[in-house]
Amino acid sequence: MKGTHRGAIISSGILLGAGLGGFVDGILLHQILQWHNMLSAFRPPTDLVAMKYNMVWDGLFHVFTWLMVSAGLWRLWLAGKRADVPWSTRTFVGSLILGWGLFNFVEGLISHQILGIHHVHPGEAQLAWDLGFLASGLVLMGLGAGTIRAGRRDSTPRGGYTLGTRPSHA
Amino acid sequence: MDFGFHLFAMLLPLCVIAMIAFAFEKLASGRQPAHVPALDAPHSGDSAGSERQAAHREEPT
């Protein structure tokens, strides 16, 4: 074996974390709390037609977050078939957290600040909510990057035992 | 017109994140610290490793 490729785990984790973070946003903020919808700044859901319009776009958003989760799962499956990918829990969990943070930060920056298609909690304090959402992204990104870094020396192959040790059941 | 812009606005963050994910893959691969032993343990698809594991099991204790 010439080298290790933990990048395959990291990209899988980021895709999965971002997709699951998108589901948290869509399910919690769009549906359960009903703070905003995908296009609620363009077309506020003040009547049934506008609600249905936003509902369609919320559904499309969930379609693409579902595709992102599927892509992450597929890449994780491919990574699991490779002998040169260290099967590190810290790397994977850190990547999930990093992906969630990336979703909050990138989506917050583009959708809330640059394009303004919706805000986290519209109203007088919407800027504070938007900045808090961005801050949550930065915190999660830092936490994820730290966890990935903590696992940078992990070399456990898939199967759960390290080189030179014998599994107890063997 | 509106549909195109709305679709663009919805997809842009997700595409940026996907690009960042693949950039991380390129950056992180092959940058394992030098003192970490290379992975060469028994693994599905690693026939050499499987042979070594089988030989290891057959050693008298």
PDB file of C-alpha atoms in Angstrom:
ATOM      1  CA  MET A   1       0.000   0.000   0.000  1.00  0.00           C
ATOM      2  CA  LYS A   2       1.520   3.280  -1.064  1.00  0.00           C
ATOM      3  CA  GLY A   3      -0.634   5.759   0.854  1.00  0.00           C
ATOM      4  CA  THR A   4      -3.923   6.455   2.477  1.00  0.00           C
ATOM      5  CA  HIS A   5      -6.866   8.404   1.140  1.00  0.00           C
ATOM      6  CA  ARG A   6      -9.056   9.694   3.909  1.00  0.00           C
ATOM      7  CA  GLY A   7     -10.367  12.322   1.498  1.00  0.00           C
ATOM      8  CA  ALA A   8     -12.912   9.768   0.324  1.00  0.00           C
ATOM      9  CA  ILE A   9     -14.366   9.612   3.858  1.00  0.00           C
ATOM     10  CA  ILE A  10     -14.264  13.393   4.219  1.00  0.00           C
ATOM     11  CA  SER A  11     -16.126  14.117   0.982  1.00  0.00           C
ATOM     12  CA  SER A  12     -18.745  11.469   1.837  1.00  0.00           C
ATOM     13  CA  GLY A  13     -19.212  12.951   5.293  1.00  0.00           C
ATOM     14  CA  ILE A  14     -19.498  16.503   3.988  1.00  0.00           C
ATOM     15  CA  LEU A  15     -22.153  15.522   1.451  1.00  0.00           C
ATOM     16  CA  LEU A  16     -24.088  13.539   4.057  1.00  0.00           C
ATOM     17  CA  GLY A  17     -23.734  16.260   6.710  1.00  0.00           C
ATOM     18  CA  ALA A  18     -24.807  19.023   4.335  1.00  0.00           C
ATOM     19  CA  GLY A  19     -27.765  16.990   3.086  1.00  0.00           C
ATOM     20  CA  LEU A  20     -28.900  16.087   6.607  1.00  0.00           C
ATOM     21  CA  GLY A  21     -28.364  19.707   7.677  1.00  0.00           C
ATOM     22  CA  GLY A  22     -30.607  20.710   4.795  1.00  0.00           C
ATOM     23  CA  PHE A  23     -33.258  18.330   6.088  1.00  0.00           C
ATOM     24  CA  VAL A  24     -32.981  19.887   9.574  1.00  0.00           C
ATOM     25  CA  ASP A  25     -33.548  23.300   7.990  1.00  0.00           C
ATOM     26  CA  GLY A  26     -36.395  22.126   5.785  1.00  0.00           C
ATOM     27  CA  ILE A  27     -38.200  19.983   8.340  1.00  0.00           C
ATOM     28  CA  LEU A  28     -37.647  22.104  11.452  1.00  0.00           C
ATOM     29  CA  LEU A  29     -37.622  25.690  10.161  1.00  0.00           C
ATOM     30  CA  HIS A  30     -39.858  25.347   7.079  1.00  0.00           C
ATOM     31  CA  GLN A  31     -42.416  22.792   8.199  1.00  0.00           C
ATOM     32  CA  ILE A  32     -42.609  22.387  11.983  1.00  0.00           C
ATOM     33  CA  LEU A  33     -41.825  25.928  13.159  1.00  0.00           C
ATOM     34  CA  GLN A  34     -42.939  27.536   9.850  1.00  0.00           C
ATOM     35  CA  TRP A  35     -40.482  30.407  10.289  1.00  0.00           C
ATOM     36  CA  HIS A  36     -39.808  30.681   6.576  1.00  0.00           C
ATOM     37  CA  ASN A  37     -40.176  28.909   3.239  1.00  0.00           C
ATOM     38  CA  MET A  38     -37.819  28.627   0.310  1.00  0.00           C
ATOM     39  CA  LEU A  39     -39.109  31.755  -1.464  1.00  0.00           C
ATOM     40  CA  SER A  40     -40.970  33.446   1.369  1.00  0.00           C
ATOM     41  CA  ALA A  41     -39.171  36.772   0.890  1.00  0.00           C
ATOM     42  CA  PHE A  42     -40.334  36.903  -2.757  1.00  0.00           C
ATOM     43  CA  ARG A  43     -43.777  35.528  -2.184  1.00  0.00           C
ATOM     44  CA  PRO A  44     -44.796  35.664   1.475  1.00  0.00           C
ATOM     45  CA  PRO A  45     -47.149  32.776   2.338  1.00  0.00           C
ATOM     46  CA  THR A  46     -50.055  34.998   3.299  1.00  0.00           C
ATOM     47  CA  ASP A  47     -52.724  33.160   1.322  1.00  0.00           C
ATOM     48  CA  LEU A  48     -53.314  29.594   0.259  1.00  0.00           C
ATOM     49  CA  VAL A  49     -51.993  30.092  -3.285  1.00  0.00           C
ATOM     50  CA  ALA A  50     -48.742  31.595  -2.021  1.00  0.00           C
ATOM     51  CA  MET A  51     -48.460  28.806   0.552  1.00  0.00           C
ATOM     52  CA  LYS A  52     -48.879  26.167  -2.150  1.00  0.00           C
ATOM     53  CA  TYR A  53     -46.265  27.927  -4.279  1.00  0.00           C
ATOM     54  CA  ASN A  54     -43.754  27.913  -1.423  1.00  0.00           C
ATOM     55  CA  MET A  55     -44.658  24.326  -0.592  1.00  0.00           C
ATOM     56  CA  VAL A  56     -43.649  23.237  -4.094  1.00  0.00           C
ATOM     57  CA  TRP A  57     -40.287  24.963  -3.749  1.00  0.00           C
ATOM     58  CA  ASP A  58     -39.757  23.488  -0.295  1.00  0.00           C
ATOM     59  CA  GLY A  59     -40.411  20.106  -1.895  1.00  0.00           C
ATOM     60  CA  LEU A  60     -37.883  20.769  -4.649  1.00  0.00           C
ATOM     61  CA  PHE A  61     -35.355  21.788  -2.003  1.00  0.00           C
ATOM     62  CA  HIS A  62     -35.930  18.473  -0.235  1.00  0.00           C
ATOM     63  CA  VAL A  63     -35.474  16.624  -3.539  1.00  0.00           C
ATOM     64  CA  PHE A  64     -31.997  18.090  -3.946  1.00  0.00           C
ATOM     65  CA  THR A  65     -30.992  17.571  -0.315  1.00  0.00           C
ATOM     66  CA  TRP A  66     -32.164  13.956  -0.714  1.00  0.00           C
ATOM     67  CA  LEU A  67     -29.946  13.649  -3.800  1.00  0.00           C
ATOM     68  CA  MET A  68     -27.049  15.081  -1.800  1.00  0.00           C
ATOM     69  CA  VAL A  69     -27.539  12.490   0.962  1.00  0.00           C
ATOM     70  CA  SER A  70     -27.763   9.749  -1.676  1.00  0.00           C
ATOM     71  CA  ALA A  71     -24.528  10.921  -3.312  1.00  0.00           C
ATOM     72  CA  GLY A  72     -22.801  10.930   0.083  1.00  0.00           C
ATOM     73  CA  LEU A  73     -24.074   7.439   0.873  1.00  0.00           C
ATOM     74  CA  TRP A  74     -22.927   6.127  -2.500  1.00  0.00           C
ATOM     75  CA  ARG A  75     -19.457   7.632  -2.083  1.00  0.00           C
ATOM     76  CA  LEU A  76     -19.252   6.171   1.430  1.00  0.00           C
ATOM     77  CA  TRP A  77     -20.127   2.758   0.014  1.00  0.00           C
ATOM     78  CA  LEU A  78     -17.370   3.096  -2.596  1.00  0.00           C
ATOM     79  CA  ALA A  79     -14.915   4.261   0.070  1.00  0.00           C
ATOM     80  CA  GLY A  80     -15.738   1.179   2.141  1.00  0.00           C
ATOM     81  CA  LYS A  81     -14.626  -1.042  -0.715  1.00  0.00           C
ATOM     82  CA  ARG A  82     -11.185   0.563  -0.844  1.00  0.00           C
ATOM     83  CA  ALA A  83      -8.322  -0.863   1.184  1.00  0.00           C
ATOM     84  CA  ASP A  84      -6.474   2.451   1.358  1.00  0.00           C
ATOM     85  CA  VAL A  85      -9.206   4.402   3.167  1.00  0.00           C
ATOM     86  CA  PRO A  86      -8.720   4.564   6.951  1.00  0.00           C
ATOM     87  CA  TRP A  87     -12.055   3.756   8.579  1.00  0.00           C
ATOM     88  CA  SER A  88     -11.858   6.530  11.159  1.00  0.00           C
ATOM     89  CA  THR A  89     -14.938   7.424  13.199  1.00  0.00           C
ATOM     90  CA  ARG A  90     -13.437  10.802  14.132  1.00  0.00           C
ATOM     91  CA  THR A  91     -12.775  11.659  10.504  1.00  0.00           C
ATOM     92  CA  PHE A  92     -16.274  10.637   9.466  1.00  0.00           C
ATOM     93  CA  VAL A  93     -18.148  12.311  12.338  1.00  0.00           C
ATOM     94  CA  GLY A  94     -16.011  15.441  11.927  1.00  0.00           C
ATOM     95  CA  SER A  95     -16.890  15.507   8.238  1.00  0.00           C
ATOM     96  CA  LEU A  96     -20.601  15.191   9.032  1.00  0.00           C
ATOM     97  CA  ILE A  97     -20.367  18.164  11.396  1.00  0.00           C
ATOM     98  CA  LEU A  98     -18.280  20.116   8.882  1.00  0.00           C
ATOM     99  CA  GLY A  99     -20.875  19.419   6.193  1.00  0.00           C
ATOM    100  CA  TRP A 100     -23.710  20.638   8.407  1.00  0.00           C
ATOM    101  CA  GLY A 101     -21.737  23.787   9.222  1.00  0.00           C
ATOM    102  CA  LEU A 102     -20.982  24.336   5.541  1.00  0.00           C
ATOM    103  CA  PHE A 103     -24.672  24.077   4.740  1.00  0.00           C
ATOM    104  CA  ASN A 104     -25.622  26.669   7.367  1.00  0.00           C
ATOM    105  CA  PHE A 105     -22.844  29.034   6.353  1.00  0.00           C
ATOM    106  CA  VAL A 106     -23.035  28.768   2.558  1.00  0.00           C
ATOM    107  CA  GLU A 107     -26.836  28.669   2.439  1.00  0.00           C
ATOM    108  CA  GLY A 108     -27.023  31.516   4.931  1.00  0.00           C
ATOM    109  CA  LEU A 109     -24.553  33.605   2.982  1.00  0.00           C
ATOM    110  CA  ILE A 110     -26.055  33.042  -0.467  1.00  0.00           C
ATOM    111  CA  SER A 111     -29.771  32.642   0.225  1.00  0.00           C
ATOM    112  CA  HIS A 112     -30.174  35.028   3.156  1.00  0.00           C
ATOM    113  CA  GLN A 113     -27.530  37.703   2.626  1.00  0.00           C
ATOM    114  CA  ILE A 114     -26.722  37.842  -1.104  1.00  0.00           C
ATOM    115  CA  LEU A 115     -29.898  36.753  -2.912  1.00  0.00           C
ATOM    116  CA  GLY A 116     -32.353  37.395  -0.084  1.00  0.00           C
ATOM    117  CA  ILE A 117     -34.826  34.711  -1.135  1.00  0.00           C
ATOM    118  CA  HIS A 118     -35.791  34.118   2.486  1.00  0.00           C
ATOM    119  CA  HIS A 119     -34.639  34.899   6.002  1.00  0.00           C
ATOM    120  CA  VAL A 120     -34.369  32.607   9.013  1.00  0.00           C
ATOM    121  CA  HIS A 121     -37.067  34.361  11.061  1.00  0.00           C
ATOM    122  CA  PRO A 122     -38.572  37.316   9.184  1.00  0.00           C
ATOM    123  CA  GLY A 123     -39.424  40.335  11.280  1.00  0.00           C
ATOM    124  CA  GLU A 124     -37.707  43.131  13.092  1.00  0.00           C
ATOM    125  CA  ALA A 125     -34.880  40.919  14.331  1.00  0.00           C
ATOM    126  CA  GLN A 126     -34.335  39.042  11.073  1.00  0.00           C
ATOM    127  CA  LEU A 127     -30.753  40.265  10.690  1.00  0.00           C
ATOM    128  CA  ALA A 128     -29.885  38.941  14.136  1.00  0.00           C
ATOM    129  CA  TRP A 129     -31.415  35.558  13.283  1.00  0.00           C
ATOM    130  CA  ASP A 130     -29.568  35.472   9.945  1.00  0.00           C
ATOM    131  CA  LEU A 131     -26.262  36.334  11.607  1.00  0.00           C
ATOM    132  CA  GLY A 132     -26.907  33.729  14.291  1.00  0.00           C
ATOM    133  CA  PHE A 133     -27.485  31.127  11.573  1.00  0.00           C
ATOM    134  CA  LEU A 134     -24.191  32.096   9.933  1.00  0.00           C
ATOM    135  CA  ALA A 135     -22.450  31.924  13.306  1.00  0.00           C
ATOM    136  CA  SER A 136     -23.870  28.451  13.935  1.00  0.00           C
ATOM    137  CA  GLY A 137     -22.361  27.419  10.603  1.00  0.00           C
ATOM    138  CA  LEU A 138     -18.953  28.754  11.567  1.00  0.00           C
ATOM    139  CA  VAL A 139     -19.076  27.036  14.967  1.00  0.00           C
ATOM    140  CA  LEU A 140     -20.044  23.708  13.413  1.00  0.00           C
ATOM    141  CA  MET A 141     -17.346  24.070  10.749  1.00  0.00           C
ATOM    142  CA  GLY A 142     -14.716  24.713  13.426  1.00  0.00           C
ATOM    143  CA  LEU A 143     -15.935  21.784  15.504  1.00  0.00           C
ATOM    144  CA  GLY A 144     -15.944  19.499  12.469  1.00  0.00           C
ATOM    145  CA  ALA A 145     -12.500  20.583  11.302  1.00  0.00           C
ATOM    146  CA  GLY A 146     -11.131  20.011  14.820  1.00  0.00           C
ATOM    147  CA  THR A 147     -12.627  16.532  14.988  1.00  0.00           C
ATOM    148  CA  ILE A 148     -11.231  15.645  11.550  1.00  0.00           C
ATOM    149  CA  ARG A 149      -7.837  16.921  12.650  1.00  0.00           C
ATOM    150  CA  ALA A 150      -7.995  14.834  15.826  1.00  0.00           C
ATOM    151  CA  GLY A 151      -8.453  11.755  13.657  1.00  0.00           C
ATOM    152  CA  ARG A 152      -5.703  12.534  11.169  1.00  0.00           C
ATOM    153  CA  ARG A 153      -3.477   9.759  12.498  1.00  0.00           C
ATOM    154  CA  ASP A 154      -6.229   7.160  12.653  1.00  0.00           C
ATOM    155  CA  SER A 155      -5.215   4.252  10.489  1.00  0.00           C
ATOM    156  CA  THR A 156      -7.811   1.650  11.361  1.00  0.00           C
ATOM    157  CA  PRO A 157      -8.886  -0.206   8.256  1.00  0.00           C
ATOM    158  CA  ARG A 158     -12.481  -1.224   7.730  1.00  0.00           C
ATOM    159  CA  GLY A 159     -13.077  -4.250   9.947  1.00  0.00           C
ATOM    160  CA  GLY A 160     -12.070  -2.566  13.177  1.00  0.00           C
ATOM    161  CA  TYR A 161      -8.547  -3.667  14.087  1.00  0.00           C
ATOM    162  CA  THR A 162      -5.252  -2.022  13.429  1.00  0.00           C
ATOM    163  CA  LEU A 163      -2.225  -3.297  11.649  1.00  0.00           C
ATOM    164  CA  GLY A 164      -0.230  -5.769  13.745  1.00  0.00           C
ATOM    165  CA  THR A 165      -3.029  -6.729  16.094  1.00  0.00           C
ATOM    166  CA  ARG A 166      -5.090  -9.857  15.926  1.00  0.00           C
ATOM    167  CA  PRO A 167      -8.842  -9.741  16.305  1.00  0.00           C
ATOM    168  CA  SER A 168      -9.975 -11.668  19.378  1.00  0.00           C
ATOM    169  CA  HIS A 169     -12.426 -13.740  17.358  1.00  0.00           C
ATOM    170  CA  ALA A 170      -9.829 -14.867  14.789  1.00  0.00           C
TER     171      ALA A 170
ATOM    172  CA  MET B   1     -37.814  33.840 -15.871  1.00  0.00           C
ATOM    173  CA  ASP B   2     -38.837  33.607 -12.235  1.00  0.00           C
ATOM    174  CA  PHE B   3     -38.622  29.831 -12.304  1.00  0.00           C
ATOM    175  CA  GLY B   4     -35.068  29.920 -13.643  1.00  0.00           C
ATOM    176  CA  PHE B   5     -33.903  32.403 -11.058  1.00  0.00           C
ATOM    177  CA  HIS B   6     -35.611  30.573  -8.229  1.00  0.00           C
ATOM    178  CA  LEU B   7     -34.076  27.288  -9.318  1.00  0.00           C
ATOM    179  CA  PHE B   8     -30.666  28.937  -9.571  1.00  0.00           C
ATOM    180  CA  ALA B   9     -31.073  30.514  -6.137  1.00  0.00           C
ATOM    181  CA  MET B  10     -32.035  27.190  -4.591  1.00  0.00           C
ATOM    182  CA  LEU B  11     -29.325  25.129  -6.271  1.00  0.00           C
ATOM    183  CA  LEU B  12     -26.401  27.533  -5.934  1.00  0.00           C
ATOM    184  CA  PRO B  13     -25.646  26.844  -2.233  1.00  0.00           C
ATOM    185  CA  LEU B  14     -25.921  23.082  -2.744  1.00  0.00           C
ATOM    186  CA  CYS B  15     -23.597  23.163  -5.763  1.00  0.00           C
ATOM    187  CA  VAL B  16     -21.051  25.276  -3.869  1.00  0.00           C
ATOM    188  CA  ILE B  17     -21.098  22.767  -0.994  1.00  0.00           C
ATOM    189  CA  ALA B  18     -20.665  19.831  -3.388  1.00  0.00           C
ATOM    190  CA  MET B  19     -17.658  21.550  -4.988  1.00  0.00           C
ATOM    191  CA  ILE B  20     -16.149  22.205  -1.553  1.00  0.00           C
ATOM    192  CA  ALA B  21     -16.658  18.523  -0.651  1.00  0.00           C
ATOM    193  CA  PHE B  22     -14.746  17.375  -3.739  1.00  0.00           C
ATOM    194  CA  ALA B  23     -12.031  19.974  -3.131  1.00  0.00           C
ATOM    195  CA  PHE B  24     -11.608  18.536   0.379  1.00  0.00           C
ATOM    196  CA  GLU B  25     -11.301  15.063  -1.115  1.00  0.00           C
ATOM    197  CA  LYS B  26      -8.441  16.187  -3.359  1.00  0.00           C
ATOM    198  CA  LEU B  27      -6.747  18.126  -0.569  1.00  0.00           C
ATOM    199  CA  ALA B  28      -6.994  15.439   2.091  1.00  0.00           C
ATOM    200  CA  SER B  29      -6.070  12.417   0.006  1.00  0.00           C
ATOM    201  CA  GLY B  30      -2.487  11.330   0.204  1.00  0.00           C
ATOM    202  CA  ARG B  31      -1.647  13.783   2.966  1.00  0.00           C
ATOM    203  CA  GLN B  32      -1.445  11.229   5.761  1.00  0.00           C
ATOM    204  CA  PRO B  33       1.459  11.947   8.138  1.00  0.00           C
ATOM    205  CA  ALA B  34       4.586  10.001   7.170  1.00  0.00           C
ATOM    206  CA  HIS B  35       4.896   8.066  10.449  1.00  0.00           C
ATOM    207  CA  VAL B  36       1.445   6.526  10.123  1.00  0.00           C
ATOM    208  CA  PRO B  37       1.747   2.938   8.960  1.00  0.00           C
ATOM    209  CA  ALA B  38       0.253   2.370   5.574  1.00  0.00           C
ATOM    210  CA  LEU B  39      -2.918   0.362   5.619  1.00  0.00           C
ATOM    211  CA  ASP B  40      -2.231  -3.164   4.596  1.00  0.00           C
ATOM    212  CA  ALA B  41      -4.542  -5.142   6.795  1.00  0.00           C
ATOM    213  CA  PRO B  42      -6.893  -7.862   5.646  1.00  0.00           C
ATOM    214  CA  HIS B  43      -9.717  -6.283   3.771  1.00  0.00           C
ATOM    215  CA  SER B  44     -12.308  -7.241   1.266  1.00  0.00           C
ATOM    216  CA  GLY B  45     -10.738  -6.880  -2.130  1.00  0.00           C
ATOM    217  CA  ASP B  46      -7.212  -7.038  -0.685  1.00  0.00           C
ATOM    218  CA  SER B  47      -6.216 -10.539  -1.621  1.00  0.00           C
ATOM    219  CA  ALA B  48      -2.649 -10.194  -0.333  1.00  0.00           C
ATOM    220  CA  GLY B  49      -3.924  -9.131   3.079  1.00  0.00           C
ATOM    221  CA  SER B  50      -6.411 -11.992   3.182  1.00  0.00           C
ATOM    222  CA  GLU B  51      -3.650 -14.457   2.425  1.00  0.00           C
ATOM    223  CA  ARG B  52      -1.519 -13.048   5.214  1.00  0.00           C
ATOM    224  CA  GLN B  53      -4.447 -13.271   7.630  1.00  0.00           C
ATOM    225  CA  ALA B  54      -5.057 -16.880   6.659  1.00  0.00           C
ATOM    226  CA  ALA B  55      -1.372 -17.717   7.146  1.00  0.00           C
ATOM    227  CA  HIS B  56      -1.453 -15.945  10.506  1.00  0.00           C
ATOM    228  CA  ARG B  57      -4.380 -18.059  11.692  1.00  0.00           C
ATOM    229  CA  GLU B  58      -2.566 -21.253  10.798  1.00  0.00           C
ATOM    230  CA  GLU B  59       0.469 -20.445  12.926  1.00  0.00           C
ATOM    231  CA  PRO B  60       0.829 -22.799  15.927  1.00  0.00           C
ATOM    232  CA  THR B  61       0.295 -21.050  19.210  1.00  0.00           C
TER     233      THR B  61
END
